[in-house]
Tab-separated table of C-alpha atoms and ligand atoms in Angstrom:
chain	number	residue	atom	x	y	z
A	1	MET	CA	-71.998	-7.119	-59.384
A	2	ARG	CA	-69.276	-9.772	-59.290
A	3	ILE	CA	-66.007	-9.702	-61.191
A	4	ILE	CA	-64.430	-12.938	-62.395
A	5	ARG	CA	-61.453	-14.032	-64.434
A	6	PHE	CA	-61.708	-17.047	-66.702
A	7	LEU	CA	-59.857	-18.935	-69.392
A	8	GLU	CA	-60.966	-18.475	-73.004
A	9	ASP	CA	-58.937	-19.992	-75.849
A	10	ASP	CA	-56.125	-20.530	-73.338
A	11	ALA	CA	-55.986	-16.827	-72.416
A	12	PRO	CA	-57.236	-15.147	-69.216
A	13	VAL	CA	-60.285	-12.925	-69.718
A	14	MET	CA	-62.075	-10.655	-67.247
A	15	GLY	CA	-65.827	-10.885	-66.828
A	16	ALA	CA	-68.739	-9.435	-64.890
A	17	VAL	CA	-71.606	-11.465	-63.463
A	18	THR	CA	-74.844	-9.588	-62.868
A	19	ASP	CA	-77.163	-10.250	-59.924
A	20	GLU	CA	-79.267	-12.302	-62.363
A	21	GLY	CA	-76.234	-14.511	-63.166
A	22	THR	CA	-75.627	-13.231	-66.718
A	23	VAL	CA	-71.963	-13.128	-67.696
A	24	TYR	CA	-70.334	-10.391	-69.783
A	25	ARG	CA	-66.770	-10.101	-71.026
A	26	LEU	CA	-64.963	-6.947	-69.822
A	27	ALA	CA	-62.363	-4.934	-71.722
A	28	CYS	CA	-59.739	-4.825	-68.979
A	29	THR	CA	-56.652	-6.913	-68.309
A	30	ASP	CA	-57.188	-7.552	-64.598
A	31	PHE	CA	-59.134	-6.307	-61.578
A	32	LEU	CA	-56.775	-3.386	-60.891
A	33	ASP	CA	-56.972	-2.338	-64.546
A	34	LEU	CA	-60.771	-2.240	-64.125
A	35	VAL	CA	-60.390	0.055	-61.095
A	36	LYS	CA	-57.929	2.243	-63.019
A	37	LYS	CA	-60.174	2.478	-66.098
A	38	ALA	CA	-63.098	3.516	-63.885
A	39	LYS	CA	-60.972	6.260	-62.309
A	40	VAL	CA	-59.798	7.554	-65.705
A	41	ASN	CA	-63.468	7.722	-66.758
A	42	GLN	CA	-64.269	9.563	-63.530
A	43	SER	CA	-66.700	6.825	-62.634
A	44	THR	CA	-66.839	4.206	-59.925
A	45	PRO	CA	-65.948	0.567	-60.718
A	46	LEU	CA	-69.654	-0.365	-60.617
A	47	GLN	CA	-70.603	2.472	-62.969
A	48	TRP	CA	-67.783	1.523	-65.348
A	49	VAL	CA	-68.894	-2.132	-65.398
A	50	ARG	CA	-72.548	-1.185	-65.929
A	51	GLU	CA	-71.592	1.057	-68.845
A	52	SER	CA	-69.413	-1.696	-70.378
A	53	ILE	CA	-72.277	-4.168	-70.085
A	54	ARG	CA	-74.713	-1.734	-71.690
A	55	GLN	CA	-72.517	-1.641	-74.756
A	56	SER	CA	-71.986	-5.421	-75.107
A	57	SER	CA	-73.850	-8.723	-75.434
A	58	PRO	CA	-73.899	-11.379	-72.742
A	59	LEU	CA	-71.922	-14.600	-73.112
A	60	ARG	CA	-73.872	-17.716	-74.017
A	61	GLN	CA	-72.097	-19.622	-71.231
A	62	THR	CA	-73.199	-19.537	-67.612
A	63	LEU	CA	-70.787	-19.203	-64.704
A	64	ALA	CA	-70.821	-22.996	-64.276
A	65	ASP	CA	-69.546	-23.499	-67.856
A	66	LEU	CA	-66.473	-21.303	-67.393
A	67	HIS	CA	-62.950	-22.309	-66.404
A	68	LEU	CA	-62.543	-19.842	-63.545
A	69	LEU	CA	-59.148	-18.474	-62.527
A	70	VAL	CA	-58.042	-16.708	-59.355
A	71	PRO	CA	-59.895	-13.349	-59.647
A	72	ILE	CA	-56.852	-11.267	-58.635
A	73	ASP	CA	-53.116	-11.923	-58.410
A	74	ALA	CA	-52.894	-10.457	-54.929
A	75	PRO	CA	-49.245	-9.467	-54.349
A	76	GLU	CA	-49.776	-10.301	-50.683
A	77	VAL	CA	-52.524	-11.961	-48.718
A	78	TRP	CA	-52.657	-10.904	-45.073
A	79	ALA	CA	-54.890	-12.443	-42.432
A	80	ALA	CA	-56.451	-11.411	-39.165
A	81	GLY	CA	-56.775	-13.947	-36.362
A	82	VAL	CA	-58.976	-14.586	-33.334
A	83	THR	CA	-61.603	-12.185	-34.598
A	84	TYR	CA	-64.445	-14.543	-33.656
A	85	GLU	CA	-65.095	-16.202	-30.297
A	86	ARG	CA	-65.129	-19.636	-31.979
A	87	SER	CA	-61.574	-19.104	-33.206
A	88	LYS	CA	-60.421	-18.150	-29.703
A	89	GLU	CA	-61.961	-21.327	-28.263
A	90	ALA	CA	-60.363	-23.534	-30.936
A	91	ARG	CA	-56.863	-21.998	-30.452
A	92	ASN	CA	-57.187	-22.405	-26.703
A	93	PHE	CA	-58.023	-26.073	-27.172
A	94	GLU	CA	-54.990	-26.593	-29.450
A	95	ALA	CA	-52.653	-24.786	-27.058
A	96	THR	CA	-53.863	-26.126	-23.711
A	97	GLY	CA	-55.642	-29.389	-24.545
A	98	GLY	CA	-58.756	-27.992	-22.884
A	99	ASN	CA	-57.203	-26.624	-19.654
A	100	THR	CA	-59.449	-23.614	-19.223
A	101	ASN	CA	-57.613	-22.285	-16.128
A	102	GLN	CA	-54.805	-20.761	-18.162
A	103	VAL	CA	-55.068	-17.278	-19.666
A	104	THR	CA	-53.613	-17.673	-23.133
A	105	VAL	CA	-52.242	-15.334	-25.799
A	106	TYR	CA	-55.518	-15.977	-27.626
A	107	ASP	CA	-57.626	-14.754	-24.679
A	108	LYS	CA	-55.453	-11.644	-24.522
A	109	VAL	CA	-55.498	-10.819	-28.234
A	110	TYR	CA	-59.260	-11.312	-28.417
A	111	GLU	CA	-59.700	-8.472	-25.895
A	112	ALA	CA	-56.754	-6.260	-26.863
A	113	PRO	CA	-57.168	-3.073	-28.923
A	114	ARG	CA	-54.487	-4.342	-31.363
A	115	PRO	CA	-55.700	-7.255	-33.516
A	116	GLU	CA	-53.638	-10.249	-34.593
A	117	LEU	CA	-52.460	-9.709	-38.192
A	118	PHE	CA	-50.041	-11.903	-40.101
A	119	ILE	CA	-48.808	-12.372	-43.636
A	120	LYS	CA	-50.581	-15.417	-45.028
A	121	SER	CA	-49.528	-15.768	-48.629
A	122	THR	CA	-48.067	-14.266	-51.779
A	123	SER	CA	-49.444	-14.524	-55.305
A	124	ARG	CA	-47.283	-17.533	-56.190
A	125	ARG	CA	-48.424	-19.496	-53.135
A	126	THR	CA	-52.089	-18.664	-53.692
A	127	VAL	CA	-54.429	-20.782	-55.794
A	128	GLY	CA	-57.823	-20.089	-57.329
A	129	PRO	CA	-61.081	-22.000	-57.783
A	130	ASN	CA	-60.754	-25.761	-58.387
A	131	GLN	CA	-56.968	-25.780	-58.064
A	132	PRO	CA	-55.562	-28.188	-55.479
A	133	ILE	CA	-54.854	-27.023	-51.952
A	134	TYR	CA	-51.798	-28.858	-50.605
A	135	LEU	CA	-51.340	-30.584	-47.258
A	136	ARG	CA	-48.124	-30.191	-45.268
A	137	SER	CA	-46.095	-33.380	-44.838
A	138	ASP	CA	-45.183	-32.665	-41.179
A	139	SER	CA	-48.657	-32.075	-39.730
A	140	ASN	CA	-51.373	-34.509	-38.668
A	141	TRP	CA	-54.058	-31.934	-37.881
A	142	GLN	CA	-54.930	-29.730	-40.831
A	143	ILE	CA	-58.102	-27.775	-41.466
A	144	PRO	CA	-59.474	-25.160	-43.843
A	145	GLU	CA	-60.341	-21.740	-42.437
A	146	PRO	CA	-63.218	-20.202	-44.405
A	147	GLU	CA	-62.898	-16.422	-44.308
A	148	LEU	CA	-64.302	-13.273	-45.850
A	149	GLY	CA	-61.514	-11.578	-47.840
A	150	LEU	CA	-61.225	-7.833	-48.415
A	151	VAL	CA	-59.581	-6.663	-51.628
A	152	ILE	CA	-57.994	-3.329	-50.751
A	153	ASP	CA	-55.879	-0.656	-52.377
A	154	GLN	CA	-52.717	0.927	-50.994
A	155	GLN	CA	-54.734	3.478	-49.014
A	156	GLY	CA	-56.719	0.683	-47.385
A	157	GLU	CA	-59.925	1.386	-49.251
A	158	ILE	CA	-62.081	-1.709	-49.751
A	159	LEU	CA	-62.496	-2.329	-53.490
A	160	GLY	CA	-64.341	-5.607	-53.156
A	161	PHE	CA	-65.048	-8.779	-51.209
A	162	THR	CA	-63.900	-12.293	-51.966
A	163	ILE	CA	-63.651	-15.697	-50.258
A	164	GLY	CA	-60.434	-17.033	-48.776
A	165	ASN	CA	-59.236	-20.313	-47.306
A	166	ASP	CA	-56.562	-19.777	-44.646
A	167	MET	CA	-55.354	-23.413	-44.423
A	168	SER	CA	-53.962	-24.120	-40.963
A	169	CYS	CA	-52.019	-26.800	-39.080
A	170	ARG	CA	-53.565	-26.959	-35.611
A	171	ASP	CA	-50.829	-29.217	-34.178
A	172	ILE	CA	-47.949	-26.972	-35.282
A	173	GLU	CA	-49.570	-23.786	-33.986
A	174	GLY	CA	-50.750	-25.521	-30.791
A	175	GLU	CA	-47.206	-26.687	-30.012
A	176	ASN	CA	-45.919	-23.119	-29.929
A	177	PRO	CA	-47.519	-19.867	-31.174
A	178	LEU	CA	-44.089	-18.840	-32.511
A	179	TYR	CA	-44.562	-21.565	-35.127
A	180	LEU	CA	-47.469	-19.584	-36.632
A	181	PRO	CA	-45.759	-18.864	-39.986
A	182	GLN	CA	-45.098	-22.593	-40.458
A	183	ALA	CA	-48.650	-23.457	-39.401
A	184	LYS	CA	-49.999	-21.049	-42.002
A	185	ILE	CA	-47.622	-20.652	-44.958
A	186	TRP	CA	-46.566	-23.327	-47.423
A	187	ARG	CA	-47.076	-24.133	-51.108
A	188	HIS	CA	-50.762	-23.904	-52.105
A	189	SER	CA	-51.883	-23.161	-48.544
A	190	CYS	CA	-54.217	-20.336	-49.523
A	191	SER	CA	-57.019	-20.109	-52.045
A	192	ILE	CA	-59.118	-17.119	-53.037
A	193	GLY	CA	-62.093	-16.668	-55.356
A	194	PRO	CA	-64.273	-17.465	-57.222
A	195	SER	CA	-65.220	-13.804	-57.705
A	196	ILE	CA	-64.810	-10.299	-56.322
A	197	LEU	CA	-68.073	-8.716	-55.256
A	198	LEU	CA	-67.673	-4.978	-55.866
A	199	ALA	CA	-67.695	-2.982	-52.636
A	200	GLU	CA	-70.424	-0.695	-53.970
A	201	SER	CA	-72.724	-3.733	-54.320
A	202	VAL	CA	-72.568	-4.448	-50.592
A	203	ALA	CA	-74.998	-2.603	-48.312
A	204	ASP	CA	-73.823	-4.228	-45.066
A	205	PRO	CA	-70.643	-6.351	-44.862
A	206	TYR	CA	-71.715	-7.688	-41.453
A	207	ARG	CA	-74.519	-9.691	-43.058
A	208	PHE	CA	-72.546	-12.189	-45.112
A	209	GLN	CA	-73.443	-15.837	-44.467
A	210	ILE	CA	-70.444	-18.183	-44.587
A	211	THR	CA	-70.812	-21.947	-45.074
A	212	CYS	CA	-68.058	-24.514	-45.209
A	213	ARG	CA	-68.549	-28.080	-46.446
A	214	ILE	CA	-65.931	-30.800	-46.654
A	215	TYR	CA	-66.514	-33.867	-48.837
A	216	ARG	CA	-64.707	-37.212	-48.524
A	217	ARG	CA	-65.227	-39.837	-51.237
A	218	GLY	CA	-68.206	-37.761	-52.404
A	219	GLU	CA	-69.900	-37.693	-48.984
A	220	LYS	CA	-70.262	-34.557	-46.883
A	221	VAL	CA	-68.294	-35.112	-43.662
A	222	VAL	CA	-68.224	-31.568	-42.227
A	223	GLU	CA	-70.598	-28.643	-42.515
A	224	GLY	CA	-70.572	-25.374	-40.589
A	225	THR	CA	-72.148	-21.964	-40.966
A	226	ALA	CA	-71.485	-18.519	-39.524
A	227	SER	CA	-72.223	-14.877	-40.172
A	228	THR	CA	-69.850	-11.923	-40.398
A	229	GLY	CA	-72.242	-10.336	-37.876
A	230	GLN	CA	-70.374	-12.466	-35.290
A	231	LEU	CA	-67.095	-10.605	-35.959
A	232	LYS	CA	-65.625	-9.124	-32.780
A	233	ARG	CA	-63.910	-6.326	-34.707
A	234	LYS	CA	-64.895	-3.883	-37.399
A	235	LEU	CA	-63.343	-4.258	-40.852
A	236	HIS	CA	-61.951	-0.700	-40.802
A	237	GLU	CA	-60.206	-1.512	-37.494
A	238	LEU	CA	-58.347	-4.452	-39.111
A	239	ILE	CA	-57.391	-2.339	-42.127
A	240	GLU	CA	-56.264	0.561	-39.944
A	241	TYR	CA	-53.746	-1.677	-38.151
A	242	LEU	CA	-52.646	-3.363	-41.381
A	243	ILE	CA	-51.717	-0.131	-43.128
A	244	LYS	CA	-50.236	1.602	-40.068
A	245	ASP	CA	-46.570	2.447	-40.923
A	246	ASN	CA	-46.725	-0.319	-43.531
A	247	GLN	CA	-46.472	-0.386	-47.300
A	248	ILE	CA	-49.485	-2.137	-48.720
A	249	PHE	CA	-49.913	-2.729	-52.431
A	250	ASP	CA	-52.996	-2.237	-54.578
A	251	GLY	CA	-54.905	-5.504	-54.760
A	252	THR	CA	-53.787	-6.819	-51.386
A	253	VAL	CA	-56.251	-9.284	-49.866
A	254	LEU	CA	-56.941	-9.212	-46.138
A	255	LEU	CA	-58.637	-12.326	-44.739
A	256	THR	CA	-60.781	-11.443	-41.750
A	257	GLY	CA	-60.549	-14.571	-39.593
A	258	THR	CA	-62.506	-17.762	-39.186
A	259	CYS	CA	-65.664	-18.530	-37.267
A	260	ILE	CA	-66.035	-22.103	-38.526
A	261	VAL	CA	-63.781	-24.809	-37.112
A	262	PRO	CA	-64.337	-28.515	-37.909
A	263	PRO	CA	-64.700	-30.911	-34.936
A	264	ASP	CA	-61.459	-31.309	-32.946
A	265	ASP	CA	-60.911	-34.912	-34.140
A	266	PHE	CA	-61.068	-33.902	-37.816
A	267	THR	CA	-58.099	-33.550	-40.146
A	268	LEU	CA	-58.087	-33.092	-43.916
A	269	LEU	CA	-56.938	-36.005	-46.076
A	270	ASP	CA	-55.671	-36.338	-49.628
A	271	GLY	CA	-58.693	-36.543	-51.968
A	272	ASP	CA	-61.064	-34.429	-49.811
A	273	ARG	CA	-62.836	-31.472	-51.382
A	274	ILE	CA	-63.439	-28.163	-49.572
A	275	GLU	CA	-66.326	-25.883	-50.473
A	276	ILE	CA	-66.607	-22.401	-48.959
A	277	GLU	CA	-69.715	-20.438	-49.804
A	278	ILE	CA	-70.336	-16.787	-48.969
A	279	SER	CA	-73.675	-15.220	-49.814
A	280	ASP	CA	-73.550	-13.091	-52.980
A	281	ILE	CA	-69.890	-13.994	-53.667
A	282	GLY	CA	-70.200	-17.648	-54.687
A	283	ILE	CA	-68.625	-21.001	-53.866
A	284	LEU	CA	-64.876	-21.487	-53.651
A	285	SER	CA	-64.207	-25.182	-54.271
A	286	ASN	CA	-60.773	-26.820	-54.004
A	287	PRO	CA	-59.620	-30.444	-54.003
A	288	VAL	CA	-57.113	-31.391	-51.291
A	289	LYS	CA	-53.853	-33.001	-52.325
A	290	GLN	CA	-50.908	-34.481	-50.469
A	291	PRO	CA	-48.051	-33.739	-52.868
A	292	ALA	CA	-45.545	-36.565	-53.354
A	293	GLY	CA	-42.121	-35.947	-51.836
B	1	DO4	O1	-53.933	-17.203	-33.982
B	1	DO4	C1	-53.774	-17.794	-34.978
B	1	DO4	C2	-54.501	-17.687	-36.242
B	1	DO4	C3	-55.935	-17.335	-36.114
B	1	DO4	C4	-56.664	-17.389	-37.397
B	1	DO4	O2	-56.145	-17.644	-38.455
B	1	DO4	C5	-58.114	-17.111	-37.382
B	1	DO4	O3	-58.691	-16.809	-36.341
B	1	DO4	O4	-58.713	-17.192	-38.461
B	2	MG	MG1	-57.548	-17.788	-40.146
């Protein structure tokens, strides 16, 4: 069962999408309200949604007809890094230009017990489906990072799964790892959506298929696929470090790292469109924009 938020008569509305693709309106104000209502009813979120659906009629529109919004206003989006071998290789290339004799911080963090975790975004910097992702004006090497996102509560329990784009500037990070926050955080540098797949609907989170496609003037110029089965770390390990001695808010999203990196000579341009698809969650599509000034 997937949870969405969409615009109806200029107002945000919550909805549920069944495995068959039928859409129902839900009587809750946002995703956390859904979780709260389920708790008050002494049911799980999935049970609460199923009961709501039983008592209502489906919408005539399909998912494709709806104006989708970001499915949750995550107060903070955190991200894990170098959780896949492919990410380690790409960072090493950025940092060393291909000199494989050096042992880098990326080699070390890939093997270390403590994972790399960083703050990626806040709700006001995060965009939803079909909203423009912005390019930085001081980078010439920018890529999307397609990642599985975990929607968690303050105890670190996984409430659901979503898709995230951890936009990154490879030149800024490659120049100096201390520039990481600038390589990762700017206006509209993170998108999440299009839905939240309820945790109870997922039998094995290490079986998600991730695909990233980039279109330029309508033509596909990049395509890559990966599986969360290639993750070096377990999801609970990432969460454990994130919440350790930290205050985490309900509805925080934790991005779990990228395994798909476009070819090294590729950079995003104004007018491109990024599509990130994760099995059972949907397709997160965003146009790329170079803001003026
Ligand atoms: O080490 C820098 C960031 C890594 C990252 O964002 C990733 O592996 O997805
Ligand atoms: Mg990343």
